[in-house]
Amino acid sequence: MIYPLIILSLIGTTVSLQCNVLNTIQGLSTMACPPFVYQCMKFTCDSNGMTSVYKGCNDLSNPPVSCTSLLTNCMAINGKGKCHTCTGELCNGVVRASFPFILLIPSLLLFLI
């Protein structure tokens, strides 16, 4: 009798995936993905020298914002589209600036002198 209660309590505590959302209207924000959506995505479309970026949940049940539909729309304007998906919390986040390792060498030499 206690097992059904445990199962029901686990169902109610499901935590949804958090993704960054970026579009031209709302800017950058975060959102909880709908249940049963386990991927964040970043889509870029290069067309006529312009790059459009969309970030969000890769929700296949919501065709206007799924990678497949965005790619189709991008190709319709003679663009080249790329969709990158990931499964971690906020994994489609802002681009992190990489610090070239070679720049550390002069800093280390100055520190050691």
mmCIF file with all atom_site columns, C-alpha atoms in Angstrom:
data_model
loop_
_atom_site.group_PDB
_atom_site.id
_atom_site.type_symbol
_atom_site.label_atom_id
_atom_site.label_alt_id
_atom_site.label_comp_id
_atom_site.label_asym_id
_atom_site.label_entity_id
_atom_site.label_seq_id
_atom_site.pdbx_PDB_ins_code
_atom_site.Cartn_x
_atom_site.Cartn_y
_atom_site.Cartn_z
_atom_site.occupancy
_atom_site.B_iso_or_equiv
_atom_site.pdbx_formal_charge
_atom_site.auth_seq_id
_atom_site.auth_comp_id
_atom_site.auth_asym_id
_atom_site.auth_atom_id
_atom_site.pdbx_PDB_model_num
ATOM 1   C CA . MET A 1 1   ? 0.000  0.000  0.000   1.00 0.00 ? 1   MET A CA 1
ATOM 2   C CA . ILE A 1 2   ? 2.882  2.369  0.653   1.00 0.00 ? 2   ILE A CA 1
ATOM 3   C CA . TYR A 1 3   ? 4.508  1.737  -2.750  1.00 0.00 ? 3   TYR A CA 1
ATOM 4   C CA . PRO A 1 4   ? 1.820  3.557  -4.784  1.00 0.00 ? 4   PRO A CA 1
ATOM 5   C CA . LEU A 1 5   ? 2.272  6.610  -2.545  1.00 0.00 ? 5   LEU A CA 1
ATOM 6   C CA . ILE A 1 6   ? 6.014  6.604  -3.113  1.00 0.00 ? 6   ILE A CA 1
ATOM 7   C CA . ILE A 1 7   ? 5.550  6.354  -6.874  1.00 0.00 ? 7   ILE A CA 1
ATOM 8   C CA . LEU A 1 8   ? 3.012  9.196  -6.885  1.00 0.00 ? 8   LEU A CA 1
ATOM 9   C CA . SER A 1 9   ? 5.305  11.397 -4.822  1.00 0.00 ? 9   SER A CA 1
ATOM 10  C CA . LEU A 1 10  ? 8.160  10.819 -7.270  1.00 0.00 ? 10  LEU A CA 1
ATOM 11  C CA . ILE A 1 11  ? 5.983  11.773 -10.228 1.00 0.00 ? 11  ILE A CA 1
ATOM 12  C CA . GLY A 1 12  ? 5.078  15.070 -8.606  1.00 0.00 ? 12  GLY A CA 1
ATOM 13  C CA . THR A 1 13  ? 8.706  16.029 -7.972  1.00 0.00 ? 13  THR A CA 1
ATOM 14  C CA . THR A 1 14  ? 9.958  15.791 -11.544 1.00 0.00 ? 14  THR A CA 1
ATOM 15  C CA . VAL A 1 15  ? 12.256 18.723 -12.272 1.00 0.00 ? 15  VAL A CA 1
ATOM 16  C CA . SER A 1 16  ? 12.242 20.073 -15.798 1.00 0.00 ? 16  SER A CA 1
ATOM 17  C CA . LEU A 1 17  ? 15.314 20.960 -17.796 1.00 0.00 ? 17  LEU A CA 1
ATOM 18  C CA . GLN A 1 18  ? 16.318 24.636 -17.759 1.00 0.00 ? 18  GLN A CA 1
ATOM 19  C CA . CYS A 1 19  ? 17.468 26.177 -21.042 1.00 0.00 ? 19  CYS A CA 1
ATOM 20  C CA . ASN A 1 20  ? 18.621 29.591 -22.125 1.00 0.00 ? 20  ASN A CA 1
ATOM 21  C CA . VAL A 1 21  ? 16.196 31.287 -24.489 1.00 0.00 ? 21  VAL A CA 1
ATOM 22  C CA . LEU A 1 22  ? 17.370 33.827 -27.032 1.00 0.00 ? 22  LEU A CA 1
ATOM 23  C CA . ASN A 1 23  ? 15.388 35.446 -29.796 1.00 0.00 ? 23  ASN A CA 1
ATOM 24  C CA . THR A 1 24  ? 15.263 38.858 -31.414 1.00 0.00 ? 24  THR A CA 1
ATOM 25  C CA . ILE A 1 25  ? 12.093 39.949 -29.623 1.00 0.00 ? 25  ILE A CA 1
ATOM 26  C CA . GLN A 1 26  ? 12.668 38.909 -25.997 1.00 0.00 ? 26  GLN A CA 1
ATOM 27  C CA . GLY A 1 27  ? 16.462 38.892 -25.798 1.00 0.00 ? 27  GLY A CA 1
ATOM 28  C CA . LEU A 1 28  ? 18.171 36.403 -23.459 1.00 0.00 ? 28  LEU A CA 1
ATOM 29  C CA . SER A 1 29  ? 16.343 34.696 -20.599 1.00 0.00 ? 29  SER A CA 1
ATOM 30  C CA . THR A 1 30  ? 15.934 31.219 -19.110 1.00 0.00 ? 30  THR A CA 1
ATOM 31  C CA . MET A 1 31  ? 12.967 28.894 -19.102 1.00 0.00 ? 31  MET A CA 1
ATOM 32  C CA . ALA A 1 32  ? 11.865 25.532 -17.782 1.00 0.00 ? 32  ALA A CA 1
ATOM 33  C CA . CYS A 1 33  ? 11.254 23.154 -20.667 1.00 0.00 ? 33  CYS A CA 1
ATOM 34  C CA . PRO A 1 34  ? 7.924  21.353 -20.952 1.00 0.00 ? 34  PRO A CA 1
ATOM 35  C CA . PRO A 1 35  ? 7.707  17.841 -19.491 1.00 0.00 ? 35  PRO A CA 1
ATOM 36  C CA . PHE A 1 36  ? 9.356  15.159 -21.623 1.00 0.00 ? 36  PHE A CA 1
ATOM 37  C CA . VAL A 1 37  ? 11.690 17.661 -23.329 1.00 0.00 ? 37  VAL A CA 1
ATOM 38  C CA . TYR A 1 38  ? 15.263 16.712 -22.517 1.00 0.00 ? 38  TYR A CA 1
ATOM 39  C CA . GLN A 1 39  ? 17.305 18.845 -24.911 1.00 0.00 ? 39  GLN A CA 1
ATOM 40  C CA . CYS A 1 40  ? 18.292 22.478 -25.128 1.00 0.00 ? 40  CYS A CA 1
ATOM 41  C CA . MET A 1 41  ? 19.314 23.821 -28.505 1.00 0.00 ? 41  MET A CA 1
ATOM 42  C CA . LYS A 1 42  ? 21.070 26.664 -30.233 1.00 0.00 ? 42  LYS A CA 1
ATOM 43  C CA . PHE A 1 43  ? 20.141 27.295 -33.856 1.00 0.00 ? 43  PHE A CA 1
ATOM 44  C CA . THR A 1 44  ? 22.017 29.622 -36.199 1.00 0.00 ? 44  THR A CA 1
ATOM 45  C CA . CYS A 1 45  ? 20.990 30.628 -39.701 1.00 0.00 ? 45  CYS A CA 1
ATOM 46  C CA . ASP A 1 46  ? 23.478 32.381 -41.984 1.00 0.00 ? 46  ASP A CA 1
ATOM 47  C CA . SER A 1 47  ? 21.733 34.124 -44.857 1.00 0.00 ? 47  SER A CA 1
ATOM 48  C CA . ASN A 1 48  ? 22.804 37.058 -47.024 1.00 0.00 ? 48  ASN A CA 1
ATOM 49  C CA . GLY A 1 49  ? 25.692 37.946 -44.713 1.00 0.00 ? 49  GLY A CA 1
ATOM 50  C CA . MET A 1 50  ? 23.466 38.027 -41.622 1.00 0.00 ? 50  MET A CA 1
ATOM 51  C CA . THR A 1 51  ? 23.411 35.493 -38.787 1.00 0.00 ? 51  THR A CA 1
ATOM 52  C CA . SER A 1 52  ? 20.232 34.837 -36.829 1.00 0.00 ? 52  SER A CA 1
ATOM 53  C CA . VAL A 1 53  ? 20.437 32.949 -33.534 1.00 0.00 ? 53  VAL A CA 1
ATOM 54  C CA . TYR A 1 54  ? 17.668 31.197 -31.636 1.00 0.00 ? 54  TYR A CA 1
ATOM 55  C CA . LYS A 1 55  ? 18.128 29.356 -28.332 1.00 0.00 ? 55  LYS A CA 1
ATOM 56  C CA . GLY A 1 56  ? 15.558 27.393 -26.395 1.00 0.00 ? 56  GLY A CA 1
ATOM 57  C CA . CYS A 1 57  ? 14.140 23.980 -25.610 1.00 0.00 ? 57  CYS A CA 1
ATOM 58  C CA . ASN A 1 58  ? 14.276 21.517 -28.505 1.00 0.00 ? 58  ASN A CA 1
ATOM 59  C CA . ASP A 1 59  ? 10.580 20.707 -28.237 1.00 0.00 ? 59  ASP A CA 1
ATOM 60  C CA . LEU A 1 60  ? 9.579  18.397 -31.089 1.00 0.00 ? 60  LEU A CA 1
ATOM 61  C CA . SER A 1 61  ? 5.908  18.771 -30.120 1.00 0.00 ? 61  SER A CA 1
ATOM 62  C CA . ASN A 1 62  ? 6.129  22.533 -30.811 1.00 0.00 ? 62  ASN A CA 1
ATOM 63  C CA . PRO A 1 63  ? 7.147  22.580 -34.492 1.00 0.00 ? 63  PRO A CA 1
ATOM 64  C CA . PRO A 1 64  ? 7.753  26.331 -34.928 1.00 0.00 ? 64  PRO A CA 1
ATOM 65  C CA . VAL A 1 65  ? 10.687 26.197 -32.494 1.00 0.00 ? 65  VAL A CA 1
ATOM 66  C CA . SER A 1 66  ? 12.132 22.745 -33.176 1.00 0.00 ? 66  SER A CA 1
ATOM 67  C CA . CYS A 1 67  ? 15.447 22.319 -34.969 1.00 0.00 ? 67  CYS A CA 1
ATOM 68  C CA . THR A 1 68  ? 13.764 20.632 -37.925 1.00 0.00 ? 68  THR A CA 1
ATOM 69  C CA . SER A 1 69  ? 11.371 23.504 -38.619 1.00 0.00 ? 69  SER A CA 1
ATOM 70  C CA . LEU A 1 70  ? 13.974 26.188 -38.036 1.00 0.00 ? 70  LEU A CA 1
ATOM 71  C CA . LEU A 1 71  ? 16.299 24.451 -40.497 1.00 0.00 ? 71  LEU A CA 1
ATOM 72  C CA . THR A 1 72  ? 13.522 24.226 -43.092 1.00 0.00 ? 72  THR A CA 1
ATOM 73  C CA . ASN A 1 73  ? 12.725 27.935 -42.661 1.00 0.00 ? 73  ASN A CA 1
ATOM 74  C CA . CYS A 1 74  ? 16.396 28.859 -42.938 1.00 0.00 ? 74  CYS A CA 1
ATOM 75  C CA . MET A 1 75  ? 16.831 26.876 -46.159 1.00 0.00 ? 75  MET A CA 1
ATOM 76  C CA . ALA A 1 76  ? 13.710 28.556 -47.567 1.00 0.00 ? 76  ALA A CA 1
ATOM 77  C CA . ILE A 1 77  ? 15.552 31.892 -47.484 1.00 0.00 ? 77  ILE A CA 1
ATOM 78  C CA . ASN A 1 78  ? 18.671 30.322 -49.053 1.00 0.00 ? 78  ASN A CA 1
ATOM 79  C CA . GLY A 1 79  ? 20.390 30.213 -45.683 1.00 0.00 ? 79  GLY A CA 1
ATOM 80  C CA . LYS A 1 80  ? 22.718 27.709 -44.101 1.00 0.00 ? 80  LYS A CA 1
ATOM 81  C CA . GLY A 1 81  ? 21.410 26.498 -40.763 1.00 0.00 ? 81  GLY A CA 1
ATOM 82  C CA . LYS A 1 82  ? 23.074 24.645 -37.906 1.00 0.00 ? 82  LYS A CA 1
ATOM 83  C CA . CYS A 1 83  ? 21.398 23.186 -34.857 1.00 0.00 ? 83  CYS A CA 1
ATOM 84  C CA . HIS A 1 84  ? 23.388 22.174 -31.795 1.00 0.00 ? 84  HIS A CA 1
ATOM 85  C CA . THR A 1 85  ? 21.606 20.253 -29.038 1.00 0.00 ? 85  THR A CA 1
ATOM 86  C CA . CYS A 1 86  ? 22.699 19.422 -25.504 1.00 0.00 ? 86  CYS A CA 1
ATOM 87  C CA . THR A 1 87  ? 21.184 17.841 -22.410 1.00 0.00 ? 87  THR A CA 1
ATOM 88  C CA . GLY A 1 88  ? 22.596 19.719 -19.396 1.00 0.00 ? 88  GLY A CA 1
ATOM 89  C CA . GLU A 1 89  ? 21.122 22.561 -17.368 1.00 0.00 ? 89  GLU A CA 1
ATOM 90  C CA . LEU A 1 90  ? 21.562 25.848 -19.268 1.00 0.00 ? 90  LEU A CA 1
ATOM 91  C CA . CYS A 1 91  ? 23.972 24.027 -21.606 1.00 0.00 ? 91  CYS A CA 1
ATOM 92  C CA . ASN A 1 92  ? 23.058 26.268 -24.543 1.00 0.00 ? 92  ASN A CA 1
ATOM 93  C CA . GLY A 1 93  ? 24.377 29.298 -22.692 1.00 0.00 ? 93  GLY A CA 1
ATOM 94  C CA . VAL A 1 94  ? 26.388 32.293 -23.667 1.00 0.00 ? 94  VAL A CA 1
ATOM 95  C CA . VAL A 1 95  ? 29.657 31.773 -25.469 1.00 0.00 ? 95  VAL A CA 1
ATOM 96  C CA . ARG A 1 96  ? 32.524 31.613 -23.047 1.00 0.00 ? 96  ARG A CA 1
ATOM 97  C CA . ALA A 1 97  ? 35.592 33.534 -24.091 1.00 0.00 ? 97  ALA A CA 1
ATOM 98  C CA . SER A 1 98  ? 38.560 31.228 -24.329 1.00 0.00 ? 98  SER A CA 1
ATOM 99  C CA . PHE A 1 99  ? 41.823 32.479 -22.889 1.00 0.00 ? 99  PHE A CA 1
ATOM 100 C CA . PRO A 1 100 ? 44.759 31.410 -25.056 1.00 0.00 ? 100 PRO A CA 1
ATOM 101 C CA . PHE A 1 101 ? 47.227 29.335 -23.084 1.00 0.00 ? 101 PHE A CA 1
ATOM 102 C CA . ILE A 1 102 ? 50.159 31.049 -24.766 1.00 0.00 ? 102 ILE A CA 1
ATOM 103 C CA . LEU A 1 103 ? 49.261 34.301 -22.971 1.00 0.00 ? 103 LEU A CA 1
ATOM 104 C CA . LEU A 1 104 ? 49.827 32.624 -19.619 1.00 0.00 ? 104 LEU A CA 1
ATOM 105 C CA . ILE A 1 105 ? 53.538 32.099 -20.272 1.00 0.00 ? 105 ILE A CA 1
ATOM 106 C CA . PRO A 1 106 ? 54.590 35.796 -20.012 1.00 0.00 ? 106 PRO A CA 1
ATOM 107 C CA . SER A 1 107 ? 52.458 36.163 -16.895 1.00 0.00 ? 107 SER A CA 1
ATOM 108 C CA . LEU A 1 108 ? 54.118 33.158 -15.276 1.00 0.00 ? 108 LEU A CA 1
ATOM 109 C CA . LEU A 1 109 ? 57.582 34.417 -16.209 1.00 0.00 ? 109 LEU A CA 1
ATOM 110 C CA . LEU A 1 110 ? 56.875 37.814 -14.650 1.00 0.00 ? 110 LEU A CA 1
ATOM 111 C CA . PHE A 1 111 ? 55.592 36.117 -11.527 1.00 0.00 ? 111 PHE A CA 1
ATOM 112 C CA . LEU A 1 112 ? 58.676 33.907 -11.201 1.00 0.00 ? 112 LEU A CA 1
ATOM 113 C CA . ILE A 1 113 ? 61.194 36.735 -11.756 1.00 0.00 ? 113 ILE A CA 1
#
